[in-house]
Amino acid sequence: MRMDLGTGWLGDVAEVVTKGTGEVERTADRAQVDVTFEAVGAERSEAVSTLNQRISTVEPLLENFEVRSRQLSVHDNWDNNQRVGSRASQQYVIWVSDLDRLDGLLAELVQAEPSWINGPSWTLVDDTEAIREAQREAVADALRRAEGYATALGRRLGPLLRIGDTEGGHYSPMARSASFEMAGAAGMVDQLNLKAQQITVTATCTAAWSLLD
């Protein structure tokens, strides 16, 4: 049997079930940059050879950064069912934890003339503490709601019976990343204001509390 105001009974024990939400903000301490280099050629082997020459100056730039992935793509180009050469591309996913070096890396990547750059997108190196704080706030929110229902019913709030995560907890950046194709001269990167953004960490829970007379 279920009562109004989010209350009900479990056997002979009356209960109230509430949902709580907790939200905290932290400044991002890691940036992700995606960059793609492309080359074309009459044959696939020629496209790959040209691509290798282009990225030969890029690889040394990345030695002191964490490259999460290198993805090679090679395919033929077609126009009206006619093969018109080949294209090769290599995409990098780069993590930057020393944010003081981010502008310098972006400037050097732009100078290497990639086909496409997206970033930075912002994350936390370790979100454990932020998640725990958001969880504490979610539980406190659920408790406040339960106490309000108990008071409205003229009852006392009893012990916690059960608690669980509610789908939807997450963390996400609050600001857009920059995306650009050959965004001008390398020296202009520091004018784009690519500073570490705030990350919102959210936790939600559902809790059941007993109701006392």
mmCIF file with all atom_site columns, C-alpha atoms in Angstrom:
data_model
loop_
_atom_site.group_PDB
_atom_site.id
_atom_site.type_symbol
_atom_site.label_atom_id
_atom_site.label_alt_id
_atom_site.label_comp_id
_atom_site.label_asym_id
_atom_site.label_entity_id
_atom_site.label_seq_id
_atom_site.pdbx_PDB_ins_code
_atom_site.Cartn_x
_atom_site.Cartn_y
_atom_site.Cartn_z
_atom_site.occupancy
_atom_site.B_iso_or_equiv
_atom_site.pdbx_formal_charge
_atom_site.auth_seq_id
_atom_site.auth_comp_id
_atom_site.auth_asym_id
_atom_site.auth_atom_id
_atom_site.pdbx_PDB_model_num
ATOM 1   C CA . MET A 1 1   ? 0.000  0.000  0.000   1.00 0.00 ? 1   MET A CA 1
ATOM 2   C CA . ARG A 1 2   ? 1.379  3.409  -0.995  1.00 0.00 ? 2   ARG A CA 1
ATOM 3   C CA . MET A 1 3   ? 0.496  6.735  0.613   1.00 0.00 ? 3   MET A CA 1
ATOM 4   C CA . ASP A 1 4   ? 0.534  10.268 -0.772  1.00 0.00 ? 4   ASP A CA 1
ATOM 5   C CA . LEU A 1 5   ? 3.613  12.517 -0.324  1.00 0.00 ? 5   LEU A CA 1
ATOM 6   C CA . GLY A 1 6   ? 6.002  9.714  -1.209  1.00 0.00 ? 6   GLY A CA 1
ATOM 7   C CA . THR A 1 7   ? 5.179  7.527  1.795   1.00 0.00 ? 7   THR A CA 1
ATOM 8   C CA . GLY A 1 8   ? 4.131  3.897  2.065   1.00 0.00 ? 8   GLY A CA 1
ATOM 9   C CA . TRP A 1 9   ? 4.296  0.708  4.147   1.00 0.00 ? 9   TRP A CA 1
ATOM 10  C CA . LEU A 1 10  ? 6.756  -2.153 4.097   1.00 0.00 ? 10  LEU A CA 1
ATOM 11  C CA . GLY A 1 11  ? 4.929  -4.920 5.956   1.00 0.00 ? 11  GLY A CA 1
ATOM 12  C CA . ASP A 1 12  ? 3.883  -3.339 9.254   1.00 0.00 ? 12  ASP A CA 1
ATOM 13  C CA . VAL A 1 13  ? 6.472  -0.562 8.960   1.00 0.00 ? 13  VAL A CA 1
ATOM 14  C CA . ALA A 1 14  ? 5.433  2.763  7.411   1.00 0.00 ? 14  ALA A CA 1
ATOM 15  C CA . GLU A 1 15  ? 8.120  4.288  5.211   1.00 0.00 ? 15  GLU A CA 1
ATOM 16  C CA . VAL A 1 16  ? 8.856  7.370  3.197   1.00 0.00 ? 16  VAL A CA 1
ATOM 17  C CA . VAL A 1 17  ? 10.870 7.212  -0.025  1.00 0.00 ? 17  VAL A CA 1
ATOM 18  C CA . THR A 1 18  ? 12.710 10.276 -1.281  1.00 0.00 ? 18  THR A CA 1
ATOM 19  C CA . LYS A 1 19  ? 15.187 11.189 -3.988  1.00 0.00 ? 19  LYS A CA 1
ATOM 20  C CA . GLY A 1 20  ? 18.180 13.411 -3.377  1.00 0.00 ? 20  GLY A CA 1
ATOM 21  C CA . THR A 1 21  ? 20.544 15.291 -5.672  1.00 0.00 ? 21  THR A CA 1
ATOM 22  C CA . GLY A 1 22  ? 24.021 16.578 -4.931  1.00 0.00 ? 22  GLY A CA 1
ATOM 23  C CA . GLU A 1 23  ? 26.096 18.806 -7.179  1.00 0.00 ? 23  GLU A CA 1
ATOM 24  C CA . VAL A 1 24  ? 29.639 20.137 -6.798  1.00 0.00 ? 24  VAL A CA 1
ATOM 25  C CA . GLU A 1 25  ? 32.029 21.994 -9.067  1.00 0.00 ? 25  GLU A CA 1
ATOM 26  C CA . ARG A 1 26  ? 35.726 21.454 -9.579  1.00 0.00 ? 26  ARG A CA 1
ATOM 27  C CA . THR A 1 27  ? 38.228 23.126 -11.878 1.00 0.00 ? 27  THR A CA 1
ATOM 28  C CA . ALA A 1 28  ? 39.358 20.765 -14.628 1.00 0.00 ? 28  ALA A CA 1
ATOM 29  C CA . ASP A 1 29  ? 42.938 19.562 -14.309 1.00 0.00 ? 29  ASP A CA 1
ATOM 30  C CA . ARG A 1 30  ? 43.278 17.647 -17.570 1.00 0.00 ? 30  ARG A CA 1
ATOM 31  C CA . ALA A 1 31  ? 42.672 18.651 -21.187 1.00 0.00 ? 31  ALA A CA 1
ATOM 32  C CA . GLN A 1 32  ? 42.054 16.428 -24.174 1.00 0.00 ? 32  GLN A CA 1
ATOM 33  C CA . VAL A 1 33  ? 43.042 17.504 -27.663 1.00 0.00 ? 33  VAL A CA 1
ATOM 34  C CA . ASP A 1 34  ? 42.030 15.651 -30.842 1.00 0.00 ? 34  ASP A CA 1
ATOM 35  C CA . VAL A 1 35  ? 44.048 16.387 -33.957 1.00 0.00 ? 35  VAL A CA 1
ATOM 36  C CA . THR A 1 36  ? 44.004 14.860 -37.442 1.00 0.00 ? 36  THR A CA 1
ATOM 37  C CA . PHE A 1 37  ? 46.600 15.004 -40.216 1.00 0.00 ? 37  PHE A CA 1
ATOM 38  C CA . GLU A 1 38  ? 45.735 14.016 -43.786 1.00 0.00 ? 38  GLU A CA 1
ATOM 39  C CA . ALA A 1 39  ? 47.550 13.430 -47.067 1.00 0.00 ? 39  ALA A CA 1
ATOM 40  C CA . VAL A 1 40  ? 46.505 12.432 -50.576 1.00 0.00 ? 40  VAL A CA 1
ATOM 41  C CA . GLY A 1 41  ? 48.218 10.503 -53.329 1.00 0.00 ? 41  GLY A CA 1
ATOM 42  C CA . ALA A 1 42  ? 47.588 8.724  -56.613 1.00 0.00 ? 42  ALA A CA 1
ATOM 43  C CA . GLU A 1 43  ? 47.817 5.397  -54.789 1.00 0.00 ? 43  GLU A CA 1
ATOM 44  C CA . ARG A 1 44  ? 47.210 4.415  -51.170 1.00 0.00 ? 44  ARG A CA 1
ATOM 45  C CA . SER A 1 45  ? 50.912 3.728  -50.652 1.00 0.00 ? 45  SER A CA 1
ATOM 46  C CA . GLU A 1 46  ? 51.742 7.224  -51.895 1.00 0.00 ? 46  GLU A CA 1
ATOM 47  C CA . ALA A 1 47  ? 49.156 8.788  -49.572 1.00 0.00 ? 47  ALA A CA 1
ATOM 48  C CA . VAL A 1 48  ? 50.562 6.891  -46.598 1.00 0.00 ? 48  VAL A CA 1
ATOM 49  C CA . SER A 1 49  ? 54.128 7.850  -47.512 1.00 0.00 ? 49  SER A CA 1
ATOM 50  C CA . THR A 1 50  ? 53.177 11.532 -47.721 1.00 0.00 ? 50  THR A CA 1
ATOM 51  C CA . LEU A 1 51  ? 51.315 11.260 -44.413 1.00 0.00 ? 51  LEU A CA 1
ATOM 52  C CA . ASN A 1 52  ? 54.375 9.750  -42.747 1.00 0.00 ? 52  ASN A CA 1
ATOM 53  C CA . GLN A 1 53  ? 56.429 12.725 -43.893 1.00 0.00 ? 53  GLN A CA 1
ATOM 54  C CA . ARG A 1 54  ? 53.861 15.153 -42.485 1.00 0.00 ? 54  ARG A CA 1
ATOM 55  C CA . ILE A 1 55  ? 53.676 13.547 -39.062 1.00 0.00 ? 55  ILE A CA 1
ATOM 56  C CA . SER A 1 56  ? 57.425 13.024 -38.786 1.00 0.00 ? 56  SER A CA 1
ATOM 57  C CA . THR A 1 57  ? 57.645 16.496 -37.238 1.00 0.00 ? 57  THR A CA 1
ATOM 58  C CA . VAL A 1 58  ? 54.621 15.885 -35.031 1.00 0.00 ? 58  VAL A CA 1
ATOM 59  C CA . GLU A 1 59  ? 55.723 12.752 -33.202 1.00 0.00 ? 59  GLU A CA 1
ATOM 60  C CA . PRO A 1 60  ? 58.644 14.493 -31.406 1.00 0.00 ? 60  PRO A CA 1
ATOM 61  C CA . LEU A 1 61  ? 56.183 17.121 -30.103 1.00 0.00 ? 61  LEU A CA 1
ATOM 62  C CA . LEU A 1 62  ? 54.165 14.401 -28.389 1.00 0.00 ? 62  LEU A CA 1
ATOM 63  C CA . GLU A 1 63  ? 56.960 12.583 -26.584 1.00 0.00 ? 63  GLU A CA 1
ATOM 64  C CA . ASN A 1 64  ? 56.267 14.395 -23.301 1.00 0.00 ? 64  ASN A CA 1
ATOM 65  C CA . PHE A 1 65  ? 52.489 14.053 -23.481 1.00 0.00 ? 65  PHE A CA 1
ATOM 66  C CA . GLU A 1 66  ? 50.139 11.123 -22.982 1.00 0.00 ? 66  GLU A CA 1
ATOM 67  C CA . VAL A 1 67  ? 48.913 10.009 -26.393 1.00 0.00 ? 67  VAL A CA 1
ATOM 68  C CA . ARG A 1 68  ? 45.802 7.966  -25.699 1.00 0.00 ? 68  ARG A CA 1
ATOM 69  C CA . SER A 1 69  ? 45.380 6.723  -29.248 1.00 0.00 ? 69  SER A CA 1
ATOM 70  C CA . ARG A 1 70  ? 46.737 6.900  -32.779 1.00 0.00 ? 70  ARG A CA 1
ATOM 71  C CA . GLN A 1 71  ? 44.214 5.902  -35.411 1.00 0.00 ? 71  GLN A CA 1
ATOM 72  C CA . LEU A 1 72  ? 45.216 5.419  -39.051 1.00 0.00 ? 72  LEU A CA 1
ATOM 73  C CA . SER A 1 73  ? 42.668 5.536  -41.886 1.00 0.00 ? 73  SER A CA 1
ATOM 74  C CA . VAL A 1 74  ? 43.447 4.866  -45.561 1.00 0.00 ? 74  VAL A CA 1
ATOM 75  C CA . HIS A 1 75  ? 40.839 4.849  -48.316 1.00 0.00 ? 75  HIS A CA 1
ATOM 76  C CA . ASP A 1 76  ? 40.286 5.559  -51.997 1.00 0.00 ? 76  ASP A CA 1
ATOM 77  C CA . ASN A 1 77  ? 38.560 8.721  -53.202 1.00 0.00 ? 77  ASN A CA 1
ATOM 78  C CA . TRP A 1 78  ? 35.744 8.382  -55.718 1.00 0.00 ? 78  TRP A CA 1
ATOM 79  C CA . ASP A 1 79  ? 33.997 10.809 -58.072 1.00 0.00 ? 79  ASP A CA 1
ATOM 80  C CA . ASN A 1 80  ? 31.069 9.603  -60.202 1.00 0.00 ? 80  ASN A CA 1
ATOM 81  C CA . ASN A 1 81  ? 32.108 5.991  -59.701 1.00 0.00 ? 81  ASN A CA 1
ATOM 82  C CA . GLN A 1 82  ? 35.625 6.811  -60.823 1.00 0.00 ? 82  GLN A CA 1
ATOM 83  C CA . ARG A 1 83  ? 38.584 6.318  -58.514 1.00 0.00 ? 83  ARG A CA 1
ATOM 84  C CA . VAL A 1 84  ? 40.435 9.646  -58.173 1.00 0.00 ? 84  VAL A CA 1
ATOM 85  C CA . GLY A 1 85  ? 43.329 8.824  -55.906 1.00 0.00 ? 85  GLY A CA 1
ATOM 86  C CA . SER A 1 86  ? 43.632 7.917  -52.257 1.00 0.00 ? 86  SER A CA 1
ATOM 87  C CA . ARG A 1 87  ? 43.610 9.638  -48.876 1.00 0.00 ? 87  ARG A CA 1
ATOM 88  C CA . ALA A 1 88  ? 45.376 8.706  -45.651 1.00 0.00 ? 88  ALA A CA 1
ATOM 89  C CA . SER A 1 89  ? 44.765 10.245 -42.245 1.00 0.00 ? 89  SER A CA 1
ATOM 90  C CA . GLN A 1 90  ? 46.020 9.788  -38.721 1.00 0.00 ? 90  GLN A CA 1
ATOM 91  C CA . GLN A 1 91  ? 44.056 10.972 -35.713 1.00 0.00 ? 91  GLN A CA 1
ATOM 92  C CA . TYR A 1 92  ? 45.637 11.566 -32.307 1.00 0.00 ? 92  TYR A CA 1
ATOM 93  C CA . VAL A 1 93  ? 43.909 11.767 -28.944 1.00 0.00 ? 93  VAL A CA 1
ATOM 94  C CA . ILE A 1 94  ? 46.225 13.600 -26.544 1.00 0.00 ? 94  ILE A CA 1
ATOM 95  C CA . TRP A 1 95  ? 45.878 14.118 -22.786 1.00 0.00 ? 95  TRP A CA 1
ATOM 96  C CA . VAL A 1 96  ? 47.539 17.129 -21.193 1.00 0.00 ? 96  VAL A CA 1
ATOM 97  C CA . SER A 1 97  ? 47.800 17.161 -17.384 1.00 0.00 ? 97  SER A CA 1
ATOM 98  C CA . ASP A 1 98  ? 50.341 19.988 -17.147 1.00 0.00 ? 98  ASP A CA 1
ATOM 99  C CA . LEU A 1 99  ? 47.958 22.709 -18.284 1.00 0.00 ? 99  LEU A CA 1
ATOM 100 C CA . ASP A 1 100 ? 50.729 25.320 -18.372 1.00 0.00 ? 100 ASP A CA 1
ATOM 101 C CA . ARG A 1 101 ? 51.989 23.515 -21.474 1.00 0.00 ? 101 ARG A CA 1
ATOM 102 C CA . LEU A 1 102 ? 48.654 23.384 -23.281 1.00 0.00 ? 102 LEU A CA 1
ATOM 103 C CA . ASP A 1 103 ? 48.955 26.644 -25.238 1.00 0.00 ? 103 ASP A CA 1
ATOM 104 C CA . GLY A 1 104 ? 52.453 25.715 -26.368 1.00 0.00 ? 104 GLY A CA 1
ATOM 105 C CA . LEU A 1 105 ? 51.336 22.299 -27.591 1.00 0.00 ? 105 LEU A CA 1
ATOM 106 C CA . LEU A 1 106 ? 48.391 23.758 -29.487 1.00 0.00 ? 106 LEU A CA 1
ATOM 107 C CA . ALA A 1 107 ? 50.593 26.396 -31.084 1.00 0.00 ? 107 ALA A CA 1
ATOM 108 C CA . GLU A 1 108 ? 53.064 23.763 -32.286 1.00 0.00 ? 108 GLU A CA 1
ATOM 109 C CA . LEU A 1 109 ? 50.286 21.513 -33.574 1.00 0.00 ? 109 LEU A CA 1
ATOM 110 C CA . VAL A 1 110 ? 48.722 24.362 -35.533 1.00 0.00 ? 110 VAL A CA 1
ATOM 111 C CA . GLN A 1 111 ? 52.134 25.231 -36.965 1.00 0.00 ? 111 GLN A CA 1
ATOM 112 C CA . ALA A 1 112 ? 52.362 21.628 -38.214 1.00 0.00 ? 112 ALA A CA 1
ATOM 113 C CA . GLU A 1 113 ? 49.249 22.375 -40.310 1.00 0.00 ? 113 GLU A CA 1
ATOM 114 C CA . PRO A 1 114 ? 46.834 19.615 -39.361 1.00 0.00 ? 114 PRO A CA 1
ATOM 115 C CA . SER A 1 115 ? 43.597 19.139 -41.230 1.00 0.00 ? 115 SER A CA 1
ATOM 116 C CA . TRP A 1 116 ? 41.536 19.397 -38.079 1.00 0.00 ? 116 TRP A CA 1
ATOM 117 C CA . ILE A 1 117 ? 41.895 20.163 -34.358 1.00 0.00 ? 117 ILE A CA 1
ATOM 118 C CA . ASN A 1 118 ? 39.255 19.832 -31.666 1.00 0.00 ? 118 ASN A CA 1
ATOM 119 C CA . GLY A 1 119 ? 39.916 20.806 -28.091 1.00 0.00 ? 119 GLY A CA 1
ATOM 120 C CA . PRO A 1 120 ? 40.553 21.205 -25.417 1.00 0.00 ? 120 PRO A CA 1
ATOM 121 C CA . SER A 1 121 ? 37.787 19.213 -23.779 1.00 0.00 ? 121 SER A CA 1
ATOM 122 C CA . TRP A 1 122 ? 38.053 19.182 -20.008 1.00 0.00 ? 122 TRP A CA 1
ATOM 123 C CA . THR A 1 123 ? 38.097 16.389 -17.424 1.00 0.00 ? 123 THR A CA 1
ATOM 124 C CA . LEU A 1 124 ? 39.318 15.596 -13.916 1.00 0.00 ? 124 LEU A CA 1
ATOM 125 C CA . VAL A 1 125 ? 42.332 13.357 -13.422 1.00 0.00 ? 125 VAL A CA 1
ATOM 126 C CA . ASP A 1 126 ? 40.724 11.920 -10.280 1.00 0.00 ? 126 ASP A CA 1
ATOM 127 C CA . ASP A 1 127 ? 37.044 12.553 -9.615  1.00 0.00 ? 127 ASP A CA 1
ATOM 128 C CA . THR A 1 128 ? 36.803 10.339 -6.500  1.00 0.00 ? 128 THR A CA 1
ATOM 129 C CA . GLU A 1 129 ? 36.689 13.157 -3.929  1.00 0.00 ? 129 GLU A CA 1
ATOM 130 C CA . ALA A 1 130 ? 34.230 15.202 -5.990  1.00 0.00 ? 130 ALA A CA 1
ATOM 131 C CA . ILE A 1 131 ? 31.902 12.221 -6.450  1.00 0.00 ? 131 ILE A CA 1
ATOM 132 C CA . ARG A 1 132 ? 31.951 11.471 -2.729  1.00 0.00 ? 132 ARG A CA 1
ATOM 133 C CA . GLU A 1 133 ? 31.086 15.067 -1.861  1.00 0.00 ? 133 GLU A CA 1
ATOM 134 C CA . ALA A 1 134 ? 28.241 15.048 -4.377  1.00 0.00 ? 134 ALA A CA 1
ATOM 135 C CA . GLN A 1 135 ? 26.999 11.776 -2.853  1.00 0.00 ? 135 GLN A CA 1
ATOM 136 C CA . ARG A 1 136 ? 27.055 13.307 0.632   1.00 0.00 ? 136 ARG A CA 1
ATOM 137 C CA . GLU A 1 137 ? 25.007 16.233 -0.635  1.00 0.00 ? 137 GLU A CA 1
ATOM 138 C CA . ALA A 1 138 ? 22.571 13.858 -2.364  1.00 0.00 ? 138 ALA A CA 1
ATOM 139 C CA . VAL A 1 139 ? 22.012 11.911 0.880   1.00 0.00 ? 139 VAL A CA 1
ATOM 140 C CA . ALA A 1 140 ? 21.557 15.142 2.858   1.00 0.00 ? 140 ALA A CA 1
ATOM 141 C CA . ASP A 1 141 ? 19.039 16.342 0.277   1.00 0.00 ? 141 ASP A CA 1
ATOM 142 C CA . ALA A 1 142 ? 17.099 13.067 0.488   1.00 0.00 ? 142 ALA A CA 1
ATOM 143 C CA . LEU A 1 143 ? 17.117 13.316 4.292   1.00 0.00 ? 143 LEU A CA 1
ATOM 144 C CA . ARG A 1 144 ? 15.803 16.893 4.245   1.00 0.00 ? 144 ARG A CA 1
ATOM 145 C CA . ARG A 1 145 ? 12.966 15.845 1.974   1.00 0.00 ? 145 ARG A CA 1
ATOM 146 C CA . ALA A 1 146 ? 12.120 12.852 4.157   1.00 0.00 ? 146 ALA A CA 1
ATOM 147 C CA . GLU A 1 147 ? 12.061 15.000 7.292   1.00 0.00 ? 147 GLU A CA 1
ATOM 148 C CA . GLY A 1 148 ? 9.733  17.420 5.538   1.00 0.00 ? 148 GLY A CA 1
ATOM 149 C CA . TYR A 1 149 ? 7.284  14.638 4.635   1.00 0.00 ? 149 TYR A CA 1
ATOM 150 C CA . ALA A 1 150 ? 7.424  13.205 8.146   1.00 0.00 ? 150 ALA A CA 1
ATOM 151 C CA . THR A 1 151 ? 6.663  16.605 9.647   1.00 0.00 ? 151 THR A CA 1
ATOM 152 C CA . ALA A 1 152 ? 3.819  17.136 7.192   1.00 0.00 ? 152 ALA A CA 1
ATOM 153 C CA . LEU A 1 153 ? 2.302  13.840 8.335   1.00 0.00 ? 153 LEU A CA 1
ATOM 154 C CA . GLY A 1 154 ? 2.801  14.579 12.009  1.00 0.00 ? 154 GLY A CA 1
ATOM 155 C CA . ARG A 1 155 ? 5.209  11.656 12.307  1.00 0.00 ? 155 ARG A CA 1
ATOM 156 C CA . ARG A 1 156 ? 8.833  11.186 13.315  1.00 0.00 ? 156 ARG A CA 1
ATOM 157 C CA . LEU A 1 157 ? 11.474 10.034 10.862  1.00 0.00 ? 157 LEU A CA 1
ATOM 158 C CA . GLY A 1 158 ? 12.978 6.684  11.784  1.00 0.00 ? 158 GLY A CA 1
ATOM 159 C CA . PRO A 1 159 ? 16.115 4.836  10.663  1.00 0.00 ? 159 PRO A CA 1
ATOM 160 C CA . LEU A 1 160 ? 17.248 4.523  7.071   1.00 0.00 ? 160 LEU A CA 1
ATOM 161 C CA . LEU A 1 161 ? 15.922 1.304  5.539   1.00 0.00 ? 161 LEU A CA 1
ATOM 162 C CA . ARG A 1 162 ? 17.703 1.276  2.175   1.00 0.00 ? 162 ARG A CA 1
ATOM 163 C CA . ILE A 1 163 ? 19.497 3.563  -0.247  1.00 0.00 ? 163 ILE A CA 1
ATOM 164 C CA . GLY A 1 164 ? 20.652 3.252  -3.830  1.00 0.00 ? 164 GLY A CA 1
ATOM 165 C CA . ASP A 1 165 ? 21.955 5.218  -6.799  1.00 0.00 ? 165 ASP A CA 1
ATOM 166 C CA . THR A 1 166 ? 19.454 6.865  -9.083  1.00 0.00 ? 166 THR A CA 1
ATOM 167 C CA . GLU A 1 167 ? 20.244 6.766  -12.769 1.00 0.00 ? 167 GLU A CA 1
ATOM 168 C CA . GLY A 1 168 ? 21.575 10.065 -14.018 1.00 0.00 ? 168 GLY A CA 1
ATOM 169 C CA . GLY A 1 169 ? 24.616 10.824 -11.827 1.00 0.00 ? 169 GLY A CA 1
ATOM 170 C CA . HIS A 1 170 ? 27.478 12.136 -13.937 1.00 0.00 ? 170 HIS A CA 1
ATOM 171 C CA . TYR A 1 171 ? 30.044 14.811 -14.386 1.00 0.00 ? 171 TYR A CA 1
ATOM 172 C CA . SER A 1 172 ? 30.443 17.107 -17.326 1.00 0.00 ? 172 SER A CA 1
ATOM 173 C CA . PRO A 1 173 ? 32.247 20.294 -18.358 1.00 0.00 ? 173 PRO A CA 1
ATOM 174 C CA . MET A 1 174 ? 30.255 23.511 -18.063 1.00 0.00 ? 174 MET A CA 1
ATOM 175 C CA . ALA A 1 175 ? 31.860 25.200 -21.049 1.00 0.00 ? 175 ALA A CA 1
ATOM 176 C CA . ARG A 1 176 ? 32.386 24.403 -24.706 1.00 0.00 ? 176 ARG A CA 1
ATOM 177 C CA . SER A 1 177 ? 35.703 23.275 -26.055 1.00 0.00 ? 177 SER A CA 1
ATOM 178 C CA . ALA A 1 178 ? 37.245 25.133 -28.951 1.00 0.00 ? 178 ALA A CA 1
ATOM 179 C CA . SER A 1 179 ? 37.034 23.558 -32.378 1.00 0.00 ? 179 SER A CA 1
ATOM 180 C CA . PHE A 1 180 ? 38.854 24.901 -35.371 1.00 0.00 ? 180 PHE A CA 1
ATOM 181 C CA . GLU A 1 181 ? 40.254 23.967 -38.752 1.00 0.00 ? 181 GLU A CA 1
ATOM 182 C CA . MET A 1 182 ? 43.675 25.519 -39.169 1.00 0.00 ? 182 MET A CA 1
ATOM 183 C CA . ALA A 1 183 ? 42.821 28.318 -36.748 1.00 0.00 ? 183 ALA A CA 1
ATOM 184 C CA . GLY A 1 184 ? 45.156 30.937 -38.105 1.00 0.00 ? 184 GLY A CA 1
ATOM 185 C CA . ALA A 1 185 ? 48.743 31.530 -37.117 1.00 0.00 ? 185 ALA A CA 1
ATOM 186 C CA . ALA A 1 186 ? 50.172 29.538 -34.219 1.00 0.00 ? 186 ALA A CA 1
ATOM 187 C CA . GLY A 1 187 ? 50.826 32.720 -32.290 1.00 0.00 ? 187 GLY A CA 1
ATOM 188 C CA . MET A 1 188 ? 47.080 33.405 -32.106 1.00 0.00 ? 188 MET A CA 1
ATOM 189 C CA . VAL A 1 189 ? 46.312 30.305 -30.005 1.00 0.00 ? 189 VAL A CA 1
ATOM 190 C CA . ASP A 1 190 ? 47.006 32.134 -26.743 1.00 0.00 ? 190 ASP A CA 1
ATOM 191 C CA . GLN A 1 191 ? 44.299 34.645 -27.680 1.00 0.00 ? 191 GLN A CA 1
ATOM 192 C CA . LEU A 1 192 ? 41.568 31.964 -27.684 1.00 0.00 ? 192 LEU A CA 1
ATOM 193 C CA . ASN A 1 193 ? 41.322 31.947 -23.864 1.00 0.00 ? 193 ASN A CA 1
ATOM 194 C CA . LEU A 1 194 ? 41.542 28.155 -23.622 1.00 0.00 ? 194 LEU A CA 1
ATOM 195 C CA . LYS A 1 195 ? 41.619 28.126 -19.828 1.00 0.00 ? 195 LYS A CA 1
ATOM 196 C CA . ALA A 1 196 ? 40.641 25.255 -17.563 1.00 0.00 ? 196 ALA A CA 1
ATOM 197 C CA . GLN A 1 197 ? 36.877 25.168 -17.179 1.00 0.00 ? 197 GLN A CA 1
ATOM 198 C CA . GLN A 1 198 ? 34.595 24.142 -14.325 1.00 0.00 ? 198 GLN A CA 1
ATOM 199 C CA . ILE A 1 199 ? 33.430 20.544 -14.126 1.00 0.00 ? 199 ILE A CA 1
ATOM 200 C CA . THR A 1 200 ? 30.014 19.838 -12.607 1.00 0.00 ? 200 THR A CA 1
ATOM 201 C CA . VAL A 1 201 ? 29.831 16.536 -10.717 1.00 0.00 ? 201 VAL A CA 1
ATOM 202 C CA . THR A 1 202 ? 26.329 15.271 -9.953  1.00 0.00 ? 202 THR A CA 1
ATOM 203 C CA . ALA A 1 203 ? 25.130 12.376 -7.800  1.00 0.00 ? 203 ALA A CA 1
ATOM 204 C CA . THR A 1 204 ? 21.554 11.235 -7.242  1.00 0.00 ? 204 THR A CA 1
ATOM 205 C CA . CYS A 1 205 ? 20.115 8.686  -4.836  1.00 0.00 ? 205 CYS A CA 1
ATOM 206 C CA . THR A 1 206 ? 16.847 7.159  -3.733  1.00 0.00 ? 206 THR A CA 1
ATOM 207 C CA . ALA A 1 207 ? 16.438 6.449  -0.004  1.00 0.00 ? 207 ALA A CA 1
ATOM 208 C CA . ALA A 1 208 ? 13.740 4.827  2.108   1.00 0.00 ? 208 ALA A CA 1
ATOM 209 C CA . TRP A 1 209 ? 13.230 5.781  5.740   1.00 0.00 ? 209 TRP A CA 1
ATOM 210 C CA . SER A 1 210 ? 10.926 4.323  8.374   1.00 0.00 ? 210 SER A CA 1
ATOM 211 C CA . LEU A 1 211 ? 8.191  6.500  9.848   1.00 0.00 ? 211 LEU A CA 1
ATOM 212 C CA . LEU A 1 212 ? 7.597  6.441  13.597  1.00 0.00 ? 212 LEU A CA 1
ATOM 213 C CA . ASP A 1 213 ? 4.517  7.468  15.546  1.00 0.00 ? 213 ASP A CA 1
#
